[in-house]
Amino acid sequence: MITIEFTILGLLSVRPMTGYDIKKMITGSSVLYWSGNNNQVYTSLGKLHQKEWVTQEIELRTTGPSRKIYSISKKGQEELKKTLLSEPEFPQLIHPFLIQLAWADQLDEDEISTLLAKYEEEMQLQVSMLQIMAQQNNIAPSGKIRDSYINPLLARTSREAIIWTKIQENWIAFYQNELKWVRELRYALNYAQEGKEK
Amino acid sequence: MITIEFTILGLLSVRPMTGYDIKKMITGSSVLYWSGNNNQVYTSLGKLHQKEWVTQEIELRTTGPSRKIYSISKKGQEELKKTLLSEPEFPQLIHPFLIQLAWADQLDEDEISTLLAKYEEEMQLQVSMLQIMAQQNNIAPSGKIRDSYINPLLARTSREAIIWTKIQENWIAFYQNELKWVRELRYALNYAQEGKEK
DNA sequence: CCCATCATGTAAGGCGTTACATGATTAC
DNA sequence: GTAATCATGTAACGCCTTACATGATGGG
């Protein structure tokens, strides 16, 4: 099962990190669908440390609070691989808007139209944002490569680059699909209404 | 916000039902993404009853346990409409397989291929199942119309039929999209491997 | 005769979220 | 100077899930 512990282990398999780094990675990624709140990240790291799947190196700094840098252990590597080979889980789509729409026939044309317009706008925005990020190939304005996980530019092998690119594409395709769908729905409803008016 | 209480209210707006009926509807629908477990359904109905958004009619039966038939009240109708007009929420995709893939470069070609094949198979199955259900227009083998919610054949207006059809289509399109994506990924990985071998 | 379905409810626990708590540094 | 970022942790709470608990009916 893909848990947050597995996710942390995966992140640490790329490079050692602090809890704070991991938290940022999770918060900044929509694929890593947890909130990245402190409680979960720090307690998970504690559990991983107890199980000796990660090692901890405390960096005492004169400046600022001391940092705990976590690395994946050999045991952790084995566990990671075990999970990598486990049966694929299937996506779970939480789509409240569909539930809202299910009883929207109680609303009038304008009210439904407004709802759908808002939804279309937001999906369009998501597509645009994700496309821009993908086109820039995750290069931040400064020219510095952004250190989000699954940045194809940071991939260690060409195969990893293919996979990471496809993961990004999956996300884009999802929103494009939603956009197409809401446009079709708006068209179908408009067409039905015009038919009535004539 | 689209809560399970709203969902129950919506279901009751179509026709009065028992807790058991509602439970079945939720369990049987992937759009209604809760598990439909007793605890949530019966306690939610209790809360809705306390708030007087639903009314309860106890049917004492000589045969079997007594049933509580819930109906939506006027107050409930108002609350339902209020939520129908609230800002659309955006879909949240829980996609553990993408996380699993993110570090799959540690596996060899065959291992990744097996994983992807399993995923493709399952997505294909989902698409087929949903398409058959949609083609049969939710008519059960007996010829009886299946009483799943959002069955377009049970829609009360033509507009509701359009909406319900589109909700089903959204779900199908999602899985078709996943299927297309995993096939592209498999192709890309095979192509890359062949390039290496030459 | 046994299993599935009808029908209602409660208990325990896990996972994840927001909010609380602290404190230094850096950038504007 | 003040807001954001770095950095770590705890507390309280809510939602949702599995499992427990009971008991009748009907079909194979």
PDB file of C-alpha atoms in Angstrom, chain A residues 61-182:
ATOM      1  CA  ARG A  61      24.129  24.746  13.810  1.00  0.00           C
ATOM      2  CA  THR A  62      25.378  27.895  15.499  1.00  0.00           C
ATOM      3  CA  THR A  63      22.883  29.760  13.400  1.00  0.00           C
ATOM      4  CA  GLY A  64      19.255  28.778  13.832  1.00  0.00           C
ATOM      5  CA  PRO A  65      17.683  25.576  15.135  1.00  0.00           C
ATOM      6  CA  SER A  66      19.461  22.266  14.691  1.00  0.00           C
ATOM      7  CA  ARG A  67      18.377  20.179  11.749  1.00  0.00           C
ATOM      8  CA  LYS A  68      17.789  16.450  11.526  1.00  0.00           C
ATOM      9  CA  ILE A  69      18.910  15.108   8.215  1.00  0.00           C
ATOM     10  CA  TYR A  70      17.335  11.777   7.341  1.00  0.00           C
ATOM     11  CA  SER A  71      18.785   9.208   4.958  1.00  0.00           C
ATOM     12  CA  ILE A  72      17.315   5.926   3.784  1.00  0.00           C
ATOM     13  CA  SER A  73      18.944   2.834   5.293  1.00  0.00           C
ATOM     14  CA  LYS A  74      19.614  -0.485   3.598  1.00  0.00           C
ATOM     15  CA  LYS A  75      16.613  -1.933   5.406  1.00  0.00           C
ATOM     16  CA  GLY A  76      14.569   1.001   4.158  1.00  0.00           C
ATOM     17  CA  GLN A  77      15.740   0.396   0.589  1.00  0.00           C
ATOM     18  CA  GLU A  78      14.533  -3.175   0.822  1.00  0.00           C
ATOM     19  CA  GLU A  79      11.152  -2.111   2.139  1.00  0.00           C
ATOM     20  CA  LEU A  80      10.887   0.492  -0.586  1.00  0.00           C
ATOM     21  CA  LYS A  81      11.528  -2.089  -3.276  1.00  0.00           C
ATOM     22  CA  LYS A  82       9.019  -4.463  -1.712  1.00  0.00           C
ATOM     23  CA  THR A  83       6.333  -1.802  -1.957  1.00  0.00           C
ATOM     24  CA  LEU A  84       7.403  -0.853  -5.472  1.00  0.00           C
ATOM     25  CA  LEU A  85       6.630  -4.417  -6.511  1.00  0.00           C
ATOM     26  CA  SER A  86       3.252  -4.571  -4.763  1.00  0.00           C
ATOM     27  CA  GLU A  87       0.004  -4.714  -6.702  1.00  0.00           C
ATOM     28  CA  PRO A  88      -0.966  -1.389  -8.281  1.00  0.00           C
ATOM     29  CA  GLU A  89      -3.709   0.473  -6.455  1.00  0.00           C
ATOM     30  CA  PHE A  90      -6.375   2.085  -8.521  1.00  0.00           C
ATOM     31  CA  PRO A  91      -7.157   5.773  -8.584  1.00  0.00           C
ATOM     32  CA  GLN A  92      -9.882   7.102  -6.400  1.00  0.00           C
ATOM     33  CA  LEU A  93     -11.644  10.157  -7.695  1.00  0.00           C
ATOM     34  CA  ILE A  94     -13.268  12.451  -5.168  1.00  0.00           C
ATOM     35  CA  HIS A  95     -15.564  14.531  -7.306  1.00  0.00           C
ATOM     36  CA  PRO A  96     -18.019  16.524  -5.190  1.00  0.00           C
ATOM     37  CA  PHE A  97     -19.069  18.679  -8.118  1.00  0.00           C
ATOM     38  CA  LEU A  98     -20.691  15.676  -9.781  1.00  0.00           C
ATOM     39  CA  ILE A  99     -22.759  15.100  -6.638  1.00  0.00           C
ATOM     40  CA  GLN A 100     -23.753  18.750  -6.591  1.00  0.00           C
ATOM     41  CA  LEU A 101     -24.808  18.511 -10.235  1.00  0.00           C
ATOM     42  CA  ALA A 102     -26.809  15.357  -9.617  1.00  0.00           C
ATOM     43  CA  TRP A 103     -29.639  17.367  -8.064  1.00  0.00           C
ATOM     44  CA  ALA A 104     -29.026  20.625  -9.895  1.00  0.00           C
ATOM     45  CA  ASP A 105     -32.204  20.186 -11.927  1.00  0.00           C
ATOM     46  CA  GLN A 106     -33.875  22.069  -9.090  1.00  0.00           C
ATOM     47  CA  LEU A 107     -31.976  25.171 -10.231  1.00  0.00           C
ATOM     48  CA  ASP A 108     -32.903  27.353 -13.196  1.00  0.00           C
ATOM     49  CA  GLU A 109     -30.867  27.616 -16.410  1.00  0.00           C
ATOM     50  CA  ASP A 110     -28.909  30.652 -15.283  1.00  0.00           C
ATOM     51  CA  GLU A 111     -27.979  29.194 -11.947  1.00  0.00           C
ATOM     52  CA  ILE A 112     -26.677  25.973 -13.491  1.00  0.00           C
ATOM     53  CA  SER A 113     -24.893  27.945 -16.178  1.00  0.00           C
ATOM     54  CA  THR A 114     -23.102  30.051 -13.578  1.00  0.00           C
ATOM     55  CA  LEU A 115     -21.969  26.960 -11.701  1.00  0.00           C
ATOM     56  CA  LEU A 116     -20.676  25.307 -14.858  1.00  0.00           C
ATOM     57  CA  ALA A 117     -18.946  28.496 -15.979  1.00  0.00           C
ATOM     58  CA  LYS A 118     -17.079  28.697 -12.685  1.00  0.00           C
ATOM     59  CA  TYR A 119     -16.065  25.091 -12.940  1.00  0.00           C
ATOM     60  CA  GLU A 120     -14.891  25.505 -16.535  1.00  0.00           C
ATOM     61  CA  GLU A 121     -12.874  28.551 -15.593  1.00  0.00           C
ATOM     62  CA  GLU A 122     -11.104  26.738 -12.790  1.00  0.00           C
ATOM     63  CA  MET A 123     -10.315  23.690 -14.904  1.00  0.00           C
ATOM     64  CA  GLN A 124      -8.959  25.960 -17.640  1.00  0.00           C
ATOM     65  CA  LEU A 125      -6.762  27.645 -15.066  1.00  0.00           C
ATOM     66  CA  GLN A 126      -5.430  24.317 -13.822  1.00  0.00           C
ATOM     67  CA  VAL A 127      -4.609  23.154 -17.351  1.00  0.00           C
ATOM     68  CA  SER A 128      -2.817  26.402 -18.142  1.00  0.00           C
ATOM     69  CA  MET A 129      -0.808  26.390 -14.957  1.00  0.00           C
ATOM     70  CA  LEU A 130       0.270  22.786 -15.330  1.00  0.00           C
ATOM     71  CA  GLN A 131       1.142  23.293 -18.997  1.00  0.00           C
ATOM     72  CA  ILE A 132       3.282  26.306 -18.245  1.00  0.00           C
ATOM     73  CA  MET A 133       5.089  24.389 -15.532  1.00  0.00           C
ATOM     74  CA  ALA A 134       5.678  21.477 -17.895  1.00  0.00           C
ATOM     75  CA  GLN A 135       6.810  23.708 -20.771  1.00  0.00           C
ATOM     76  CA  GLN A 136       9.276  25.556 -18.630  1.00  0.00           C
ATOM     77  CA  ASN A 137      10.475  22.111 -17.731  1.00  0.00           C
ATOM     78  CA  ASN A 138      10.432  23.167 -14.135  1.00  0.00           C
ATOM     79  CA  ILE A 139      13.030  25.825 -14.577  1.00  0.00           C
ATOM     80  CA  ALA A 140      12.329  28.575 -12.091  1.00  0.00           C
ATOM     81  CA  PRO A 141      12.433  32.232 -13.266  1.00  0.00           C
ATOM     82  CA  SER A 142      15.948  32.624 -11.911  1.00  0.00           C
ATOM     83  CA  GLY A 143      17.114  29.904 -14.266  1.00  0.00           C
ATOM     84  CA  LYS A 144      17.561  27.661 -11.288  1.00  0.00           C
ATOM     85  CA  ILE A 145      16.021  24.251 -11.665  1.00  0.00           C
ATOM     86  CA  ARG A 146      13.078  23.902  -9.335  1.00  0.00           C
ATOM     87  CA  ASP A 147      13.566  21.137  -6.843  1.00  0.00           C
ATOM     88  CA  SER A 148      10.096  19.717  -6.961  1.00  0.00           C
ATOM     89  CA  TYR A 149      10.158  15.982  -6.936  1.00  0.00           C
ATOM     90  CA  ILE A 150       9.573  14.251 -10.320  1.00  0.00           C
ATOM     91  CA  ASN A 151      11.198  17.082 -12.202  1.00  0.00           C
ATOM     92  CA  PRO A 152      12.324  15.298 -15.376  1.00  0.00           C
ATOM     93  CA  LEU A 153      15.408  17.481 -15.539  1.00  0.00           C
ATOM     94  CA  LEU A 154      16.595  16.006 -12.251  1.00  0.00           C
ATOM     95  CA  ALA A 155      15.967  12.411 -13.297  1.00  0.00           C
ATOM     96  CA  ARG A 156      18.914  10.110 -12.818  1.00  0.00           C
ATOM     97  CA  THR A 157      18.299   7.940 -15.885  1.00  0.00           C
ATOM     98  CA  SER A 158      16.560   8.499 -19.211  1.00  0.00           C
ATOM     99  CA  ARG A 159      13.951   5.961 -18.185  1.00  0.00           C
ATOM    100  CA  GLU A 160      13.235   7.879 -15.003  1.00  0.00           C
ATOM    101  CA  ALA A 161      12.861  11.032 -17.098  1.00  0.00           C
ATOM    102  CA  ILE A 162      10.262   9.291 -19.273  1.00  0.00           C
ATOM    103  CA  ILE A 163       8.326   8.132 -16.221  1.00  0.00           C
ATOM    104  CA  TRP A 164       8.411  11.506 -14.498  1.00  0.00           C
ATOM    105  CA  THR A 165       7.310  13.280 -17.671  1.00  0.00           C
ATOM    106  CA  LYS A 166       4.407  10.865 -18.007  1.00  0.00           C
ATOM    107  CA  ILE A 167       3.365  11.405 -14.399  1.00  0.00           C
ATOM    108  CA  GLN A 168       3.120  15.126 -15.088  1.00  0.00           C
ATOM    109  CA  GLU A 169       1.219  14.415 -18.289  1.00  0.00           C
ATOM    110  CA  ASN A 170      -1.266  12.250 -16.410  1.00  0.00           C
ATOM    111  CA  TRP A 171      -2.157  15.190 -14.233  1.00  0.00           C
ATOM    112  CA  ILE A 172      -2.526  17.563 -17.188  1.00  0.00           C
ATOM    113  CA  ALA A 173      -4.630  15.053 -19.111  1.00  0.00           C
ATOM    114  CA  PHE A 174      -6.947  14.694 -16.150  1.00  0.00           C
ATOM    115  CA  TYR A 175      -7.758  18.407 -16.074  1.00  0.00           C
ATOM    116  CA  GLN A 176      -7.977  18.599 -19.863  1.00  0.00           C
ATOM    117  CA  ASN A 177     -10.465  15.787 -19.713  1.00  0.00           C
ATOM    118  CA  GLU A 178     -12.538  17.632 -17.119  1.00  0.00           C
ATOM    119  CA  LEU A 179     -12.414  20.781 -19.226  1.00  0.00           C
ATOM    120  CA  LYS A 180     -13.594  18.978 -22.336  1.00  0.00           C
ATOM    121  CA  TRP A 181     -16.358  17.332 -20.351  1.00  0.00           C
ATOM    122  CA  VAL A 182     -17.735  20.513 -18.792  1.00  0.00           C
TER     123      VAL A 182
END
